[in-house]
Amino acid sequence: MNIFEEYGLSKGTIQILEQKGFSKPSPIQEETWPILIKNEKDLIGQSQTGSGKTAAFGIPIVENLLKNKKGKHIKAVVLCPSRELAIQVGNEINSFVGKRDISVFTIYGGQSYIKEKRKIKSGIDILVGTPGRIIDHLKNKAIDFSKIEYFVLDEADEMLNMGFIDDIEEILKNTPTEKRTILFSATMPKAIMKIATNYMQEFETIKVKSKTLTSDTVEQKYYLVKPRDKSELLYRILDIEVDFYGIVFCRTKIDVDELNRSLKQKGYNADSIHGDISQNQREKVILNFKKGYTKILIATDVAARGLDVNNLSHVINYSIPENTEDYTHRIGRTGRAGKDGIAITFVTPQDRYKINNIMRKTNSKIIKEDIPDISYIMDRQREKLIEGIGNIIDKNKFEENIDLAKELLKLDKSEIVVSSLIRLLMKDKFAERKYQDISEPKVINSKSFDDDGQARLFVAMGKSTGKSPKEIIDYICEGSGVDSKNIDDLKVLNDFSFITVNSEDSKKIIRSFYTKGDGGRPLVSKAKKKK
């Protein structure tokens, strides 16, 4: 019996999971599926980001809606703390639906409100969204939650940290008492248990122990590199890695196009996908990549969603991911089906704090590597050529060329003929002149900042001011121009608060609020280190 059949999953869902490369459930899925598929209890799941929690709640919801689908109205709501996570969760749930008759739609600030309203009116089964956007639609009576059967709160502790508790409670008040409530969180603060007590019926708590969130079959490493040297570093990596077959992730469509163009000019077997290419072109590129005709695929995160290839050797983060979720999703594309994989991340000096955050949040070790020098690359190129020829000899695949080889050896000494043949076929592959000089950037730690490139800031605003955590963050972001996504670890006390940001953003914030405090003291300043 297929292991997924033991959980009562339908054949359609099992087929989708196998196509996506799933061989067995993750620990959180093993614990939650039996409860949620029976649909008899509410559930609190405690697990870290990247543990497979979207499938843990998404698959049972899809399965149960397929068994008993009623009418054209919203039947399930999934609440996410950020636009990026909402898009990701919506896409992943939709991938579990496949071609079956379940509609999934994601709403968030920044896209057309009118289009969202029109789509919702046409009939949605599963709605994924951010608290603020859902509140907007509720206020305008554009959505009706009176008939929902499932309410999911994803990354609950993150929502509390961002000050969404009031929005969450407002949304819950618009839902029926009789529904299945599912709550996922990495930690379990008192406020979350309060939500459970007030809004959940009989519930079960599942806790998956913290562990490394990235696969043991994936070797993780990073290079510290100047932004202008990234492409040169990529050439060197492609030339030293054996049998490279992987995805190179870039942040923007422009980066994808520029890198694809430069790789092709250098003679690498590369192609690219992003949101602006046509569907026909996308399908052609993906088919060539899946069949192995193309060995290097450059892509954005959004364009690569839904692309499942089980035998990738490498994933390269040409641009470091903005969050842990993206990192785990990217590198999870290699090291599948019991095979080993390699994940490489390019880290610029200003992004050092991000790689430290990823290591801390995934509880994994990412090894720093030295930039390979030219002499090492030449040695690796020679080794690869000798190994490749050795394999042909071992497998007796040289027979058809024997007569030609004898003719060639009549031209001159054997070493001269072989050297000329290498030059003809490999062109300048073994020429050191094709590589540009690059060196690792020097990083000087400022005494004002922590070793990981982050800064802890003191903010002279606390609970006594009457402002919520979200209002404090909004005030800081509006006054400094810093994105709220870059503010981490907010701690609000009675008279003051603490935030953690990267060194560059900390300078912007401190500079912006230098003269805005009371009594001549800046509103924001560098927090004193504990003695």
Coordinates of C-alpha atoms in Angstrom, one line a residue:
M1 CA 0.0 0.0 0.0
N2 CA 1.2 3.5 -0.8
I3 CA 2.2 5.3 2.4
F4 CA -0.2 8.2 1.6
E5 CA -3.1 5.8 1.2
E6 CA -2.8 5.0 4.9
Y7 CA -4.0 8.6 5.7
G8 CA -7.1 8.2 3.5
L9 CA -5.9 10.6 0.8
S10 CA -7.6 10.4 -2.6
K11 CA -5.9 9.0 -5.7
G12 CA -5.8 12.4 -7.2
T13 CA -4.0 13.9 -4.2
I14 CA -1.5 11.0 -4.0
Q15 CA -0.7 11.5 -7.7
I16 CA -0.1 15.2 -7.2
L17 CA 2.2 14.5 -4.2
E18 CA 4.2 12.0 -6.1
Q19 CA 4.6 14.4 -9.1
K20 CA 5.8 17.0 -6.6
G21 CA 8.5 14.6 -5.3
F22 CA 6.9 13.8 -1.9
S23 CA 8.0 10.3 -0.8
K24 CA 6.5 10.4 2.7
P25 CA 4.8 12.9 5.0
S26 CA 6.8 15.3 7.1
P27 CA 6.6 14.9 10.9
I28 CA 4.0 17.7 11.3
Q29 CA 1.9 16.1 8.5
E30 CA 2.1 12.7 10.1
E31 CA 0.6 14.2 13.3
T32 CA -2.0 16.5 11.8
W33 CA -3.5 14.6 8.8
P34 CA -5.2 11.9 10.9
I35 CA -6.9 14.6 13.0
L36 CA -7.9 17.0 10.2
I37 CA -9.0 14.5 7.7
K38 CA -11.4 13.0 10.2
N39 CA -12.6 16.6 10.7
E40 CA -13.8 16.1 14.3
K41 CA -11.5 18.5 16.2
D42 CA -9.9 21.9 16.1
L43 CA -6.1 21.9 16.1
I44 CA -3.1 23.9 17.3
G45 CA 0.1 22.9 15.5
Q46 CA 3.5 24.1 16.8
S47 CA 6.1 23.8 14.1
Q48 CA 8.8 25.9 12.6
T49 CA 8.8 27.6 9.2
G50 CA 9.6 25.3 6.4
S51 CA 8.3 22.1 8.2
G52 CA 5.6 21.4 5.6
K53 CA 2.7 23.0 7.5
T54 CA 0.9 24.3 4.4
A55 CA 0.4 20.8 3.2
A56 CA -0.4 19.8 6.8
F57 CA -3.6 21.9 6.8
G58 CA -4.0 22.5 3.0
I59 CA -4.4 18.9 1.9
P60 CA -7.0 17.9 4.5
I61 CA -9.1 21.0 3.7
V62 CA -8.9 20.2 -0.1
E63 CA -9.8 16.6 0.5
N64 CA -12.8 17.4 2.7
L65 CA -14.1 20.1 0.4
L66 CA -13.9 17.7 -2.5
K67 CA -16.0 15.1 -0.6
N68 CA -18.7 17.5 0.3
K69 CA -18.7 20.7 -1.8
K70 CA -21.7 22.9 -1.4
G71 CA -22.6 26.1 -3.4
K72 CA -20.5 29.0 -4.7
H73 CA -19.3 30.7 -1.4
I74 CA -16.2 30.9 0.7
K75 CA -15.7 27.7 2.6
A76 CA -12.2 28.1 4.0
V77 CA -10.1 31.1 5.0
V78 CA -6.4 31.1 5.5
L79 CA -4.9 34.1 7.3
C80 CA -1.2 34.9 6.7
P81 CA 0.9 37.8 8.3
S82 CA 2.5 39.0 5.0
R83 CA 1.8 39.4 1.4
E84 CA 4.8 37.2 0.4
L85 CA 3.6 34.3 2.6
A86 CA 0.0 34.7 1.5
I87 CA 1.1 34.4 -2.2
Q88 CA 3.2 31.4 -1.3
V89 CA 0.6 29.6 0.7
G90 CA -2.1 30.3 -1.9
N91 CA 0.1 28.9 -4.7
E92 CA 1.0 25.8 -2.7
I93 CA -2.6 25.0 -1.8
N94 CA -3.6 25.5 -5.4
S95 CA -0.9 23.0 -6.4
F96 CA -2.6 20.4 -4.2
V97 CA -5.9 21.0 -6.0
G98 CA -4.5 20.3 -9.5
K99 CA -7.2 20.3 -12.1
R100 CA -10.0 19.4 -9.7
D101 CA -13.0 21.6 -9.0
I102 CA -11.8 23.7 -6.1
S103 CA -10.9 27.4 -6.5
V104 CA -8.2 29.1 -4.5
F105 CA -7.7 32.9 -4.5
T106 CA -5.3 35.1 -2.7
I107 CA -5.9 38.8 -1.6
Y108 CA -3.4 41.3 -0.3
G109 CA -2.6 45.0 -0.3
G110 CA -1.0 46.3 -3.5
Q111 CA -3.2 44.5 -6.1
S112 CA -6.4 45.8 -7.6
Y113 CA -9.2 45.9 -5.0
I114 CA -11.9 45.9 -7.8
K115 CA -10.4 42.8 -9.4
E116 CA -10.3 41.0 -6.0
K117 CA -13.9 42.0 -5.3
R118 CA -15.1 40.7 -8.8
K119 CA -13.2 37.4 -8.4
I120 CA -14.6 36.8 -4.9
K121 CA -18.1 37.5 -6.2
S122 CA -17.7 34.9 -8.9
G123 CA -17.3 32.2 -6.3
I124 CA -14.3 31.2 -4.3
D125 CA -13.8 28.0 -2.2
I126 CA -10.6 28.8 -0.4
L127 CA -9.6 32.4 0.3
V128 CA -6.0 33.2 1.4
G129 CA -5.2 36.7 2.6
T130 CA -3.5 39.2 4.9
P131 CA -5.4 40.6 7.9
G132 CA -5.5 44.1 6.7
R133 CA -6.8 43.3 3.2
I134 CA -9.5 40.9 4.6
I135 CA -10.6 43.6 7.1
D136 CA -11.0 46.0 4.1
H137 CA -13.2 43.6 2.3
L138 CA -15.3 42.9 5.4
K139 CA -15.9 46.6 6.0
N140 CA -17.1 47.0 2.5
K141 CA -19.2 43.9 2.7
A142 CA -17.4 42.4 -0.3
I143 CA -16.8 39.1 1.5
D144 CA -19.1 36.9 3.6
F145 CA -17.6 34.5 6.1
S146 CA -21.0 33.4 7.5
K147 CA -20.8 30.0 5.8
I148 CA -17.1 29.1 6.2
E149 CA -16.2 25.7 7.4
Y150 CA -12.5 26.2 8.0
F151 CA -10.5 29.1 9.5
V152 CA -6.7 28.8 9.5
L153 CA -4.3 31.1 11.3
D154 CA -0.9 30.6 9.8
E155 CA 2.3 32.0 11.5
A156 CA 0.2 33.1 14.5
D157 CA 3.1 34.3 16.6
E158 CA 4.4 36.4 13.7
M159 CA 1.0 38.1 13.5
L160 CA 1.0 38.8 17.2
N161 CA 4.5 40.3 16.9
M162 CA 3.3 42.5 14.1
G163 CA 0.3 43.8 16.1
F164 CA -2.5 42.0 14.2
I165 CA -4.2 40.6 17.3
D166 CA -7.1 43.1 17.1
D167 CA -7.6 42.4 13.3
I168 CA -7.6 38.7 13.9
E169 CA -10.3 39.0 16.6
E170 CA -12.3 41.3 14.4
I171 CA -12.2 38.7 11.5
L172 CA -13.1 35.8 13.9
K173 CA -16.2 37.7 15.0
N174 CA -17.4 37.6 11.4
T175 CA -17.2 33.8 11.3
P176 CA -19.7 31.2 12.5
T177 CA -19.2 29.4 15.8
E178 CA -19.6 26.0 14.0
K179 CA -16.4 25.7 12.0
R180 CA -13.1 24.0 12.1
T181 CA -10.4 26.3 13.5
I182 CA -6.7 25.5 12.8
L183 CA -3.8 27.5 14.2
F184 CA -0.2 27.1 13.4
S185 CA 2.7 28.8 15.2
A186 CA 6.4 28.3 15.8
T187 CA 6.0 29.4 19.5
M188 CA 3.1 29.4 21.9
P189 CA 2.8 32.7 23.7
K190 CA -0.1 33.3 26.1
A191 CA -1.9 35.5 23.6
I192 CA -2.2 32.5 21.2
M193 CA -3.6 30.3 23.9
K194 CA -6.1 33.1 24.7
I195 CA -7.3 33.0 21.1
A196 CA -7.7 29.2 21.4
T197 CA -9.7 29.5 24.6
N198 CA -12.0 32.2 23.2
Y199 CA -12.6 31.0 19.7
M200 CA -11.8 27.3 19.4
Q201 CA -14.0 24.4 20.4
E202 CA -12.6 21.0 21.4
F203 CA -9.0 21.1 20.1
E204 CA -5.9 19.0 20.1
T205 CA -2.3 20.4 20.3
I206 CA 0.4 18.9 18.2
K207 CA 4.0 19.9 18.8
V208 CA 6.9 18.9 16.5
K209 CA 10.3 19.3 18.1
S210 CA 12.6 21.9 16.7
K211 CA 15.2 20.5 14.3
T212 CA 17.1 21.4 11.2
L213 CA 14.5 22.6 8.7
T214 CA 16.7 21.8 5.7
S215 CA 17.3 18.4 4.3
D216 CA 20.3 16.3 5.5
T217 CA 20.9 15.4 1.8
V218 CA 21.6 19.1 0.9
E219 CA 25.1 20.5 1.4
Q220 CA 24.7 24.2 2.2
K221 CA 27.4 26.8 1.6
Y222 CA 27.8 30.4 0.8
Y223 CA 30.3 32.8 -0.7
L224 CA 30.9 36.4 0.4
V225 CA 31.1 38.4 -2.8
K226 CA 30.9 42.0 -4.1
P227 CA 27.7 42.7 -6.1
R228 CA 29.6 43.5 -9.3
D229 CA 31.5 40.1 -9.1
K230 CA 28.5 37.8 -8.8
S231 CA 28.4 36.8 -12.5
E232 CA 32.2 36.1 -12.5
L233 CA 31.8 33.9 -9.4
L234 CA 28.9 32.0 -11.0
Y235 CA 31.1 31.2 -14.1
R236 CA 33.8 29.8 -11.8
I237 CA 31.3 27.7 -9.8
L238 CA 29.8 26.3 -13.0
D239 CA 33.2 25.4 -14.3
I240 CA 34.3 23.5 -11.1
E241 CA 31.1 21.7 -10.2
V242 CA 30.6 18.2 -11.7
D243 CA 27.5 17.5 -13.9
F244 CA 25.8 20.8 -13.0
Y245 CA 22.0 20.6 -13.4
G246 CA 20.2 23.2 -11.4
I247 CA 18.3 26.4 -10.9
V248 CA 19.8 29.8 -10.4
F249 CA 17.4 32.1 -8.4
C250 CA 17.4 35.9 -9.0
R251 CA 15.4 38.6 -7.4
T252 CA 14.1 40.4 -10.4
K253 CA 13.1 39.8 -14.0
I254 CA 15.8 42.2 -15.2
D255 CA 18.5 40.2 -13.3
V256 CA 17.2 37.0 -14.9
D257 CA 17.4 38.4 -18.4
E258 CA 20.9 39.9 -17.9
L259 CA 22.3 36.8 -16.4
N260 CA 20.8 34.5 -19.0
R261 CA 22.2 36.7 -21.8
S262 CA 25.7 36.7 -20.3
L263 CA 25.7 32.9 -19.7
K264 CA 24.7 32.2 -23.3
Q265 CA 27.4 34.6 -24.5
K266 CA 29.9 32.6 -22.5
G267 CA 28.7 29.4 -24.1
Y268 CA 26.8 27.9 -21.1
N269 CA 23.8 25.7 -21.7
A270 CA 21.3 28.1 -20.0
D271 CA 17.7 29.4 -20.3
S272 CA 15.3 31.4 -18.2
I273 CA 11.8 32.0 -17.0
H274 CA 10.0 34.9 -15.4
G275 CA 6.6 36.4 -15.2
D276 CA 6.8 38.3 -18.5
I277 CA 7.4 35.4 -20.8
S278 CA 4.4 33.9 -22.6
Q279 CA 2.8 30.6 -21.4
N280 CA 3.9 28.8 -24.6
Q281 CA 7.5 29.9 -24.1
R282 CA 7.4 29.0 -20.5
E283 CA 6.2 25.5 -21.3
K284 CA 8.9 25.0 -23.9
V285 CA 11.7 26.2 -21.6
I286 CA 10.5 24.0 -18.7
L287 CA 10.1 20.9 -21.0
N288 CA 13.7 21.4 -22.2
F289 CA 14.9 21.7 -18.7
K290 CA 13.0 18.7 -17.4
K291 CA 14.3 16.5 -20.2
G292 CA 17.9 17.7 -19.4
Y293 CA 18.4 19.5 -22.8
T294 CA 19.0 22.7 -20.8
K295 CA 21.3 22.3 -17.7
I296 CA 21.0 25.8 -16.2
L297 CA 17.7 27.5 -15.5
I298 CA 17.6 31.1 -14.3
A299 CA 14.4 32.1 -12.6
T300 CA 12.5 34.3 -10.1
D301 CA 10.8 32.6 -7.2
V302 CA 7.3 33.3 -8.6
A303 CA 8.2 31.9 -12.1
A304 CA 9.7 28.7 -10.5
R305 CA 6.6 27.8 -8.5
G306 CA 5.0 24.6 -9.7
L307 CA 8.3 23.5 -11.3
D308 CA 9.1 20.1 -9.9
V309 CA 12.3 18.2 -11.0
N310 CA 13.6 15.5 -8.7
N311 CA 17.1 15.1 -9.9
L312 CA 18.6 18.6 -9.6
S313 CA 22.2 18.6 -8.5
H314 CA 22.3 22.3 -7.5
V315 CA 20.4 25.3 -6.4
I316 CA 22.2 28.7 -6.5
N317 CA 20.8 31.7 -4.7
Y318 CA 22.3 34.4 -7.0
S319 CA 20.2 36.8 -4.9
I320 CA 19.8 35.8 -1.3
P321 CA 16.2 35.2 -0.4
E322 CA 14.3 37.8 1.7
N323 CA 13.0 35.3 4.2
T324 CA 13.5 31.8 5.6
E325 CA 10.5 30.4 3.9
D326 CA 11.8 31.2 0.4
Y327 CA 15.2 29.8 1.3
T328 CA 13.8 26.4 2.5
H329 CA 11.6 26.2 -0.6
R330 CA 14.4 27.0 -2.9
I331 CA 17.0 24.6 -1.6
G332 CA 14.3 21.9 -1.1
R333 CA 14.3 21.5 -4.9
T334 CA 17.6 19.6 -4.7
G335 CA 18.6 16.7 -2.6
R336 CA 15.4 14.8 -3.4
A337 CA 14.5 11.2 -3.7
G338 CA 17.5 10.2 -1.5
K339 CA 20.1 11.9 -3.7
D340 CA 22.6 14.4 -2.5
G341 CA 22.3 18.1 -3.6
I342 CA 24.2 21.3 -3.2
A343 CA 22.8 24.7 -2.3
I344 CA 25.0 27.8 -2.8
T345 CA 24.1 31.3 -1.7
F346 CA 25.8 34.5 -2.9
V347 CA 26.1 36.9 0.1
T348 CA 27.1 40.6 -0.4
P349 CA 28.5 42.5 2.7
Q350 CA 25.2 44.3 3.2
D351 CA 23.3 41.0 3.2
R352 CA 25.4 39.2 5.8
Y353 CA 22.7 39.6 8.5
K354 CA 20.3 37.6 6.2
I355 CA 22.5 34.5 6.0
N356 CA 22.9 34.6 9.8
N357 CA 19.1 34.9 10.2
I358 CA 18.6 32.0 7.9
M359 CA 21.0 29.8 9.8
R360 CA 19.4 30.7 13.1
K361 CA 15.8 30.2 12.0
T362 CA 16.5 27.0 10.1
N363 CA 18.8 25.7 12.8
S364 CA 21.3 24.7 10.1
K365 CA 24.9 25.2 9.4
I366 CA 25.8 27.0 6.2
I367 CA 29.5 26.8 5.5
K368 CA 31.4 29.8 4.2
E369 CA 33.6 29.0 1.2
D370 CA 36.5 30.9 -0.2
I371 CA 36.2 32.2 -3.8
P372 CA 37.9 29.6 -6.0
D373 CA 41.1 30.9 -7.6
I374 CA 42.0 30.5 -11.2
S375 CA 44.6 27.8 -10.7
Y376 CA 42.1 25.6 -8.8
I377 CA 39.5 26.1 -11.6
M378 CA 42.1 25.0 -14.2
D379 CA 42.9 21.9 -12.2
R380 CA 39.2 21.0 -11.8
Q381 CA 38.6 21.5 -15.6
R382 CA 41.5 19.1 -16.4
E383 CA 40.2 16.5 -13.8
K384 CA 36.7 16.6 -15.3
L385 CA 38.1 16.1 -18.8
I386 CA 40.3 13.2 -17.8
E387 CA 37.5 11.6 -15.8
G388 CA 35.1 12.0 -18.7
I389 CA 37.5 10.4 -21.2
G390 CA 38.2 7.6 -18.6
N391 CA 34.5 6.9 -18.4
I392 CA 34.2 6.5 -22.2
I393 CA 37.2 4.1 -22.2
D394 CA 35.8 2.1 -19.3
K395 CA 32.4 1.7 -21.1
N396 CA 34.0 0.9 -24.5
K397 CA 32.2 3.7 -26.2
F398 CA 35.2 4.7 -28.4
E399 CA 34.9 2.0 -31.1
E400 CA 33.1 4.1 -33.7
N401 CA 35.9 6.7 -33.7
I402 CA 38.9 4.4 -33.9
D403 CA 39.6 4.9 -37.6
L404 CA 39.4 8.7 -37.3
A405 CA 41.7 8.6 -34.3
K406 CA 44.3 6.7 -36.3
E407 CA 44.2 9.2 -39.1
L408 CA 44.6 12.1 -36.7
L409 CA 47.6 10.5 -35.0
K410 CA 49.4 10.4 -38.4
L411 CA 49.5 14.3 -38.4
D412 CA 52.1 14.6 -35.7
K413 CA 53.2 13.4 -32.2
S414 CA 50.3 12.1 -30.2
E415 CA 50.6 14.8 -27.5
I416 CA 50.5 17.5 -30.2
V417 CA 47.5 16.0 -31.8
V418 CA 45.6 15.6 -28.5
S419 CA 46.5 19.1 -27.5
S420 CA 45.3 20.5 -30.9
L421 CA 42.1 18.4 -30.6
I422 CA 41.4 19.9 -27.1
R423 CA 42.0 23.4 -28.5
L424 CA 39.6 22.8 -31.4
L425 CA 36.8 21.3 -29.4
M426 CA 37.1 23.1 -26.0
K427 CA 38.1 26.5 -27.5
D428 CA 39.3 28.6 -24.6
K429 CA 37.9 26.4 -21.8
F430 CA 41.4 25.9 -20.4
A431 CA 42.6 29.5 -21.0
E432 CA 43.2 31.4 -17.7
R433 CA 42.6 34.7 -19.6
K434 CA 38.9 34.1 -19.8
Y435 CA 38.5 34.7 -16.0
Q436 CA 38.5 38.2 -14.5
D437 CA 40.1 39.0 -11.2
I438 CA 37.8 38.9 -8.2
S439 CA 38.5 39.0 -4.5
E440 CA 36.4 38.5 -1.4
P441 CA 35.2 41.9 0.0
K442 CA 36.7 43.1 3.2
V443 CA 34.1 43.3 6.0
I444 CA 34.8 45.5 8.9
N445 CA 32.5 45.1 11.9
S446 CA 31.4 48.4 13.4
K447 CA 31.5 48.6 17.1
S448 CA 28.0 49.9 17.0
F449 CA 26.6 46.7 15.6
D450 CA 26.5 43.0 16.3
D451 CA 28.8 40.5 14.5
D452 CA 25.9 39.3 12.4
G453 CA 25.3 42.7 10.9
Q454 CA 22.2 43.5 13.0
A455 CA 21.5 46.2 15.4
R456 CA 19.3 46.3 18.5
L457 CA 17.5 49.7 18.8
F458 CA 15.9 51.4 21.7
V459 CA 12.5 53.1 20.9
A460 CA 11.1 55.6 23.4
M461 CA 7.5 54.4 22.8
G462 CA 5.8 51.7 24.7
K463 CA 2.4 50.4 25.9
S464 CA 1.9 53.6 28.0
T465 CA 1.6 55.7 24.8
G466 CA -1.5 53.7 23.9
K467 CA 0.0 52.5 20.6
S468 CA -0.3 48.9 19.5
P469 CA 2.9 47.0 18.3
K470 CA 1.7 47.4 14.7
E471 CA 1.2 51.2 15.2
I472 CA 4.7 51.5 16.6
I473 CA 6.2 49.7 13.6
D474 CA 4.1 51.7 11.1
Y475 CA 5.2 55.0 12.8
I476 CA 8.9 54.0 12.5
C477 CA 8.5 52.8 8.9
E478 CA 6.6 55.9 7.7
G479 CA 9.2 58.2 9.4
S480 CA 12.3 56.4 8.1
G481 CA 11.2 54.8 4.8
V482 CA 12.4 51.4 6.0
D483 CA 10.2 48.4 4.9
S484 CA 8.3 46.8 7.8
K485 CA 9.6 43.3 6.6
N486 CA 13.1 44.4 7.7
I487 CA 12.0 45.0 11.3
D488 CA 12.5 41.8 13.4
D489 CA 12.0 40.8 17.0
L490 CA 9.8 43.6 18.3
K491 CA 9.5 43.7 22.1
V492 CA 7.1 46.2 23.5
L493 CA 7.4 47.1 27.2
N494 CA 5.4 49.7 29.2
D495 CA 7.5 52.8 28.6
F496 CA 9.7 51.8 25.7
S497 CA 10.3 49.1 23.0
F498 CA 13.2 47.3 21.3
I499 CA 13.5 46.3 17.6
T500 CA 16.2 44.5 15.6
V501 CA 17.1 45.6 12.1
N502 CA 20.1 45.3 9.8
S503 CA 22.9 47.9 10.2
E504 CA 22.0 49.9 7.1
D505 CA 18.3 50.3 8.1
S506 CA 19.3 51.1 11.7
K507 CA 21.3 54.1 10.5
K508 CA 18.3 55.4 8.5
I509 CA 16.0 55.0 11.5
I510 CA 18.4 56.6 14.0
R511 CA 19.0 59.5 11.5
S512 CA 15.3 60.0 10.8
F513 CA 14.3 60.2 14.5
Y514 CA 17.3 62.0 15.9
T515 CA 15.4 65.1 16.8
K516 CA 12.0 63.7 17.4
G517 CA 12.2 62.6 21.0
D518 CA 11.2 64.3 24.2
G519 CA 13.5 66.3 26.5
G520 CA 16.2 66.5 23.9
R521 CA 16.6 62.7 23.8
P522 CA 16.3 61.0 20.4
L523 CA 13.2 58.9 19.9
V524 CA 15.3 56.0 18.6
S525 CA 18.9 55.2 19.6
K526 CA 21.3 52.2 19.7
A527 CA 20.3 49.9 22.6
K528 CA 23.0 49.4 25.3
K529 CA 24.5 46.0 25.3
K530 CA 23.9 43.8 28.3
K531 CA 26.9 43.6 30.6

